[in-house]
Structure formats: structure tokens, C-alpha cells
Amino acid sequence: MIIGIGVDMVDIARFERQLERTPKLRERLFTPAERELSLQSLAARFAAKEAVAKALSAPAGMNWQHCQIGREASGVPYVVVTGTVADIAEAKGVRRWHLSLSHDGGWATAMVVAEG
């Protein structure tokens, strides 16, 4: 059963300007494992985190550090939730995440399906 669906798009140039203006933003939004990735990858991961929040109906109190976007050796992206995000997902009955990422033409896009 589908619990929620989330989609988000990030303007990569605008995202870069935000990171430059607010140096602590990278630390607030991304886990240590994510922080050293390319700008395009960071923008896609931010879009994915936003899409996860939307799939969970954007509840208050979510910590961005509690949602990590990884990539399997094959290149398939995946979602890892811990802490506040895991608690919300569990309360809603989410047992599996489906994630698609793309970036092209200056935009990063993510689609997430939360399955129960």
C-alpha cells in the first residue's frame, strides 16, 4: 500500500548561492557522508529529502540529518531514515522507500514513494 508520494525540484544554481551565503547550511542539511559530494549530487539529495518530507505529509520536527540518501554500487539511490524521520515513518506505517533522482538543464529532481 502506498503511504505517500513526494516530488521536489531544485534549481542547482540557486542552491549553490544558498550554500555560499549560508556556510552552515551544508552541515545542517547533509550527513558527513553526503557533504563532500558534487553540487549536482547535493542538490539531488536535497530534493530527495524534501520529497521524503512530502511523502510523510511534511510533519514538523524532522531533522534533515535523520534522512540520508545513499547510492548502491550499481548506482541505484536509496533512502536511509533514522531518529525523527524514522519515528514519523514508523508511525505512518512506512516499511519501504522507492527513490528516483535526476539532474539535467540546471535542475535536480527527486521522486519518492513511501510504501507500507
CSV table of C-alpha atoms in Angstrom, one decimal:
chain,number,residue,atom,x,y,z
A,1,MET,CA,0.0,0.0,0.0
A,2,ILE,CA,1.3,3.5,-0.8
A,3,ILE,CA,1.5,5.7,2.3
A,4,GLY,CA,2.7,8.8,0.5
A,5,ILE,CA,4.4,10.2,-2.6
A,6,GLY,CA,6.7,13.2,-2.7
A,7,VAL,CA,8.3,15.1,-5.6
A,8,ASP,CA,10.7,18.0,-5.5
A,9,MET,CA,12.9,20.1,-7.9
A,10,VAL,CA,15.9,22.1,-7.0
A,11,ASP,CA,17.4,24.9,-9.1
A,12,ILE,CA,21.1,23.9,-8.9
A,13,ALA,CA,22.5,27.5,-9.4
A,14,ARG,CA,20.1,28.9,-6.7
A,15,PHE,CA,21.0,26.1,-4.4
A,16,GLU,CA,24.7,26.8,-4.9
A,17,ARG,CA,24.2,30.5,-4.0
A,18,GLN,CA,22.3,29.5,-0.8
A,19,LEU,CA,25.2,27.2,0.2
A,20,GLU,CA,27.7,30.0,-0.4
A,21,ARG,CA,25.6,32.6,1.5
A,22,THR,CA,25.0,30.3,4.5
A,23,PRO,CA,28.1,28.1,5.1
A,24,LYS,CA,26.4,26.2,8.0
A,25,LEU,CA,23.6,25.1,5.7
A,26,ARG,CA,25.7,22.2,4.3
A,27,GLU,CA,26.2,20.9,7.8
A,28,ARG,CA,22.5,21.4,8.8
A,29,LEU,CA,21.1,19.6,5.6
A,30,PHE,CA,23.6,16.8,5.0
A,31,THR,CA,25.2,14.0,6.9
A,32,PRO,CA,29.0,13.8,7.0
A,33,ALA,CA,29.0,11.1,4.3
A,34,GLU,CA,26.9,13.4,2.0
A,35,ARG,CA,28.7,16.7,2.5
A,36,GLU,CA,31.7,16.1,0.2
A,37,LEU,CA,29.6,15.2,-2.9
A,38,SER,CA,29.4,17.3,-6.0
A,39,LEU,CA,27.0,20.3,-6.2
A,40,GLN,CA,24.6,18.4,-8.5
A,41,SER,CA,24.6,15.4,-6.2
A,42,LEU,CA,23.9,17.6,-3.2
A,43,ALA,CA,21.1,19.3,-5.0
A,44,ALA,CA,19.5,16.0,-5.9
A,45,ARG,CA,19.9,14.7,-2.4
A,46,PHE,CA,18.2,17.8,-1.0
A,47,ALA,CA,15.4,17.3,-3.5
A,48,ALA,CA,15.1,13.7,-2.3
A,49,LYS,CA,15.0,14.8,1.4
A,50,GLU,CA,12.3,17.3,0.5
A,51,ALA,CA,10.4,14.6,-1.3
A,52,VAL,CA,10.7,12.3,1.7
A,53,ALA,CA,9.2,15.0,3.9
A,54,LYS,CA,6.4,15.5,1.4
A,55,ALA,CA,5.7,11.7,1.3
A,56,LEU,CA,5.4,11.9,5.1
A,57,SER,CA,3.0,14.9,4.8
A,58,ALA,CA,5.8,17.3,5.9
A,59,PRO,CA,5.5,16.9,9.6
A,60,ALA,CA,7.1,19.4,12.0
A,61,GLY,CA,10.2,18.4,13.9
A,62,MET,CA,12.0,16.5,11.2
A,63,ASN,CA,15.8,16.7,11.4
A,64,TRP,CA,17.5,16.8,8.0
A,65,GLN,CA,20.4,14.7,9.4
A,66,HIS,CA,17.9,11.9,10.0
A,67,CYS,CA,17.4,11.3,6.3
A,68,GLN,CA,20.4,10.2,4.3
A,69,ILE,CA,20.4,9.4,0.6
A,70,GLY,CA,22.9,6.7,-0.5
A,71,ARG,CA,23.8,5.0,-3.7
A,72,GLU,CA,24.3,1.3,-4.2
A,73,ALA,CA,27.4,0.1,-6.2
A,74,SER,CA,25.1,-0.3,-9.2
A,75,GLY,CA,24.1,3.4,-9.0
A,76,VAL,CA,20.6,2.9,-7.6
A,77,PRO,CA,19.8,5.6,-5.0
A,78,TYR,CA,18.2,4.6,-1.7
A,79,VAL,CA,16.8,6.3,1.4
A,80,VAL,CA,18.0,5.7,5.0
A,81,VAL,CA,16.0,7.1,7.8
A,82,THR,CA,16.9,7.4,11.5
A,83,GLY,CA,15.8,9.3,14.5
A,84,THR,CA,12.9,11.8,14.0
A,85,VAL,CA,12.3,10.7,10.4
A,86,ALA,CA,12.3,7.0,11.2
A,87,ASP,CA,9.9,7.7,14.1
A,88,ILE,CA,7.5,9.5,11.8
A,89,ALA,CA,7.8,6.9,9.0
A,90,GLU,CA,7.2,4.1,11.5
A,91,ALA,CA,4.1,5.8,13.0
A,92,LYS,CA,2.7,6.1,9.4
A,93,GLY,CA,3.5,2.5,8.6
A,94,VAL,CA,6.3,3.0,6.1
A,95,ARG,CA,8.3,-0.1,5.5
A,96,ARG,CA,10.0,0.6,2.2
A,97,TRP,CA,11.2,3.6,0.2
A,98,HIS,CA,11.4,4.0,-3.6
A,99,LEU,CA,13.5,6.8,-4.9
A,100,SER,CA,14.4,8.2,-8.3
A,101,LEU,CA,16.9,11.0,-8.9
A,102,SER,CA,17.7,13.0,-11.9
A,103,HIS,CA,19.6,16.2,-12.8
A,104,ASP,CA,19.7,18.0,-16.1
A,105,GLY,CA,19.4,21.5,-17.5
A,106,GLY,CA,20.3,23.1,-14.2
A,107,TRP,CA,17.7,21.3,-12.2
A,108,ALA,CA,17.8,18.3,-9.8
A,109,THR,CA,14.6,16.3,-9.3
A,110,ALA,CA,13.6,13.6,-6.9
A,111,MET,CA,10.5,11.4,-6.6
A,112,VAL,CA,9.9,9.3,-3.5
A,113,VAL,CA,7.2,6.7,-2.8
A,114,ALA,CA,6.7,5.6,0.8
A,115,GLU,CA,5.3,2.1,0.8
A,116,GLY,CA,3.6,0.4,3.8
